Structures are given as C-alpha cells and as structure tokens.
C-alpha cells in the first residue's frame, strides 16, 4: 500500500470524529489524528482568540495553542502569536498554507522551536469555518526523516478542512448540551436559534462574554449579593486553574526530558 493510500485511509478517523470529552481533550485528539495522517511526530492546533490588556480592554485577535501531539513545552500553551508574526501568524494573515523545507535557512529561523531535531522541514495550513480563518494547523518531524513535499502540503490542506468541520461540530454540540448557553444566546439573538448558533461558531470569544453577562444577571435576579457573585466567579477561576494545571502536567509527562 502506498503512503498516499495509507494517508487517505487514516483520513477516515477525522471524517468520523465525534467529541467525547472536554474541548481541550478534543483538540488533543484532533492533533493526534492529524499527525498520524501526515505520518509526522509533531502537530499543533492554534486558534484565534481575543486578548485582554491590563485595563480590561479587548485587543486584537492572537493565536494560541489549543491542542498538540508530540513534544511541546507546557509554556507554549500560555504564549500568543500575533497576526502576521512568525509562521502561524503569516498563514492566518494571508489565509495561505506554507511549506518550509529548512526552517534554519528560512526567514522564520528565529521561531524554530526544535534546534536539536535534524528534521528541519515543516508545514502550516489555515483552519477555516464557513470561509473564515479561525486558526492554523502546524506539522513537523516526518517519521521517515524526509522533508515534506507539495503533495504533503496538499494533504494537510484537506486535513485542515476536516479539522475545521470537527471544531465546528464540537462547538455546536457543546452549545446544544447546555441549556443555559442556549437561553443566553437566544436572548442575545432575539429568539432566533439560527442566528444564535451562527454567532457562537463565528465568534466564541463574544459568546463567552455573553454568557458572563447572563450569569451575572441571573445571579442578581436570584437575589445574590456582590460577595456571593464574587465567590462564584472565583470558583470558576479556581476550576479553570485546576484544569490548566492538570493539562500542563499531561503535556510535561509526554515531553521527553
């Protein structure tokens, strides 16, 4: 069986992907499947997200790692990449994929993560939903030690399409599982569930703010005071910190020393 036929068979895993856990776990699974399809050791998924400055104002969209396969420092999950910056930033800004044969001899040499790895070739392709770029998928470290080719880049473009659809499915399914989210979005979209779902997929950061405002309003209507609302918000932060800590430990355990 040829490598191409084998890769097409592996694509079936992406085509039949169904979420079975948290969003973070789903992104890890998608990264692992994509790596297998491209016969590579490393894959990272980066999604656009809004950042907040010290004054609480929302800044421009930046890329953050949301899922990975292969060695990757836990600190990478805390880093942000601006549009136009580095490989992923270039891809998300142009909406065009990149094939780099040798990163150390390219204009992106300063962003090389794995200086000790003799495999210097890598791929990067935009992830889109309904024609809108929402992130980037990066591939490196071919398991056979060879450089990636244009054929590999074309295959990654197909994988990126499946990943985009899988992310869309995960987002919609998570919304439909949550009664509170459904009600908050329908109120925002003036009772139009179609518009609510479209808003959720197109701008998850906006949805997060809508839920936060709805949460505050519901607690206020229920008669909770400021201290109780602050305690509830602190509990959310605590739960998130615990989740991030567990996630970082898993990454560190899977990273060779």
XYZ file of C-alpha atoms in Angstrom:
257
model
C 0.000 0.000 0.000
C 1.386 3.456 -0.951
C 1.852 6.269 1.568
C -0.901 8.244 -0.157
C -3.396 5.362 0.066
C -2.464 4.828 3.712
C -2.985 8.539 4.453
C -6.400 8.531 2.801
C -7.435 5.596 4.976
C -6.273 7.488 8.063
C -8.432 10.439 6.982
C -11.445 8.320 7.869
C -10.590 8.904 11.547
C -11.029 12.643 11.009
C -14.147 12.214 8.893
C -15.803 10.151 11.637
C -14.518 12.221 14.578
C -17.046 12.774 17.349
C -16.302 14.636 20.546
C -16.234 12.524 23.671
C -14.812 14.848 26.292
C -13.825 18.410 27.055
C -12.849 20.894 24.356
C -9.169 20.575 25.352
C -9.303 16.786 25.103
C -10.999 17.002 21.715
C -8.285 19.298 20.383
C -5.607 16.877 21.604
C -7.359 14.042 19.759
C -7.632 16.048 16.556
C -3.930 16.933 16.699
C -3.004 13.270 17.200
C -5.170 12.146 14.274
C -3.730 14.858 12.005
C -0.180 13.801 12.926
C -0.960 10.189 12.003
C -2.436 11.222 8.660
C 0.690 13.239 7.786
C 2.994 10.492 9.146
C 4.620 13.049 11.438
C 5.716 13.225 15.057
C 4.536 16.740 15.830
C 1.286 18.582 15.258
C -0.132 21.679 16.916
C -3.521 23.333 16.536
C -3.680 27.085 17.115
C -6.940 29.046 17.298
C -7.596 32.774 17.174
C -8.707 34.283 20.467
C -9.135 37.783 21.822
C -6.638 39.018 24.407
C -7.251 41.483 27.213
C -4.901 44.263 28.336
C -4.306 45.416 31.922
C -7.226 47.849 31.697
C -9.594 45.044 30.703
C -9.924 46.261 27.125
C -10.041 43.663 24.354
C -7.053 43.681 21.995
C -6.624 42.278 18.509
C -7.008 38.561 17.874
C -3.982 36.390 18.628
C -3.196 32.727 18.076
C -2.933 30.318 20.993
C -2.054 26.619 21.012
C -5.193 24.646 21.901
C -4.045 21.121 21.081
C -0.838 19.281 20.269
C 0.774 15.946 19.542
C 4.443 15.275 20.152
C 6.953 17.099 22.375
C 5.872 20.655 23.168
C 6.800 22.719 26.250
C 3.829 23.367 28.548
C 4.744 27.069 28.386
C 3.768 27.073 24.712
C 0.103 26.943 25.770
C 0.492 30.292 27.506
C 2.144 32.048 24.567
C 0.314 34.149 21.992
C 1.209 34.803 18.369
C 0.051 37.972 16.683
C -1.375 38.001 13.184
C 1.480 38.301 10.712
C 4.067 37.195 13.272
C 6.082 34.022 12.655
C 4.928 31.082 10.564
C 1.447 30.625 12.017
C 0.860 34.378 12.086
C 1.782 34.634 8.414
C -0.543 31.775 7.493
C -3.523 33.189 9.389
C -2.905 36.675 7.948
C -2.684 35.514 4.324
C -5.027 32.541 4.523
C -2.462 30.563 2.508
C -0.523 27.421 3.547
C 3.259 27.307 3.870
C 5.836 24.623 3.086
C 9.243 25.261 4.650
C 11.984 22.868 3.556
C 14.580 24.024 6.105
C 13.435 26.419 8.814
C 17.001 27.312 9.823
C 17.657 28.610 6.297
C 14.354 30.449 6.021
C 13.106 33.873 7.065
C 11.425 32.157 10.033
C 14.651 30.820 11.597
C 14.174 32.840 14.803
C 10.912 30.977 15.514
C 12.425 27.491 15.286
C 11.444 25.504 18.413
C 13.420 22.283 17.974
C 17.022 23.283 17.269
C 18.353 19.800 18.082
C 15.964 17.993 15.720
C 17.711 17.186 12.400
C 14.340 17.321 10.632
C 14.045 20.985 9.623
C 11.053 20.753 7.291
C 7.545 21.756 8.352
C 4.062 22.550 7.082
C 1.416 25.046 8.151
C -2.127 25.438 6.840
C -5.083 27.685 7.779
C -8.133 26.224 9.537
C -11.389 27.742 8.327
C -15.090 27.553 9.164
C -17.532 28.792 6.534
C -14.738 30.563 4.669
C -13.449 32.414 7.741
C -9.975 31.570 9.044
C -10.167 30.628 12.731
C -6.720 29.143 13.275
C -3.723 27.234 11.963
C -2.518 23.627 11.946
C 1.249 23.021 12.057
C 3.078 19.795 11.164
C 6.755 18.892 11.645
C 9.078 15.925 12.155
C 8.295 13.419 9.403
C 8.603 9.923 10.868
C 10.727 8.782 7.922
C 13.105 11.691 8.426
C 12.478 13.177 4.988
C 11.461 16.696 4.051
C 7.814 17.447 3.413
C 6.665 17.957 -0.183
C 3.969 19.847 -2.067
C 1.909 16.664 -2.020
C 2.146 16.642 1.781
C 1.027 20.274 1.854
C -1.979 19.449 -0.322
C -2.856 16.622 2.055
C -2.583 18.960 5.040
C -4.978 21.380 3.337
C -7.524 18.551 3.204
C -6.840 17.666 6.834
C -7.355 21.327 7.802
C -10.802 21.226 6.191
C -11.763 18.188 8.269
C -10.328 19.772 11.425
C -12.352 22.951 10.823
C -15.559 20.942 10.421
C -14.735 18.865 13.509
C -14.196 22.014 15.595
C -17.498 23.409 14.326
C -19.279 20.196 15.333
C -17.674 20.230 18.783
C -18.695 23.862 19.355
C -22.279 23.290 18.250
C -22.664 20.087 20.253
C -21.328 21.760 23.390
C -23.803 24.613 22.940
C -26.718 22.240 22.425
C -25.764 20.326 25.587
C -26.012 23.462 27.704
C -29.490 24.805 28.422
C -28.053 27.967 29.961
C -25.951 28.667 26.862
C -28.930 28.130 24.559
C -31.107 30.570 26.503
C -28.370 33.223 26.764
C -27.597 33.075 23.055
C -31.250 33.113 22.035
C -31.828 36.217 24.147
C -28.823 37.871 22.521
C -30.002 36.864 19.032
C -33.592 37.923 19.773
C -35.045 34.405 19.986
C -33.553 33.299 16.642
C -31.744 30.000 17.317
C -30.201 30.023 13.850
C -28.594 33.395 14.447
C -27.512 32.286 17.913
C -25.665 29.239 16.596
C -24.093 31.258 13.806
C -22.832 33.776 16.357
C -21.409 31.016 18.543
C -19.382 29.390 15.782
C -18.188 32.645 14.222
C -17.066 34.328 17.441
C -16.619 32.100 20.533
C -14.960 34.963 22.443
C -18.123 37.035 22.068
C -20.184 34.073 23.247
C -18.035 33.819 26.377
C -18.770 37.475 27.190
C -22.497 36.944 26.553
C -22.516 34.010 28.992
C -20.622 36.008 31.607
C -23.151 38.853 31.407
C -26.076 36.409 31.535
C -24.530 34.637 34.522
C -24.212 37.946 36.363
C -27.779 38.989 35.522
C -29.255 35.629 36.597
C -27.439 35.682 39.934
C -28.563 39.263 40.525
C -32.196 38.371 39.695
C -31.957 35.397 42.070
C -31.100 37.774 44.912
C -27.403 37.032 45.339
C -25.260 39.858 46.645
C -21.928 41.137 45.416
C -19.896 38.867 47.721
C -21.731 35.732 46.541
C -21.245 36.703 42.890
C -17.537 37.316 43.506
C -17.270 33.924 45.224
C -18.951 32.267 42.242
C -16.556 33.982 39.823
C -13.616 32.910 41.996
C -14.866 29.326 41.873
C -14.872 29.476 38.072
C -11.306 30.805 38.068
C -10.299 28.066 40.516
C -11.846 25.354 38.365
C -10.074 26.750 35.286
C -6.725 26.942 37.094
C -7.082 23.313 38.176
C -7.935 22.234 34.641
C -4.965 24.122 33.168
C -2.648 22.661 35.802
C -3.751 19.099 35.008
C -3.411 19.805 31.307
C 0.125 21.194 31.746
C 1.147 18.146 33.778
C -0.051 15.829 30.997
C 1.982 17.812 28.471
C 5.092 17.692 30.679
C 4.710 13.945 31.245
C 4.587 13.388 27.495
C 7.604 15.616 26.852
C 10.984 13.812 26.811
C 13.388 15.109 29.432
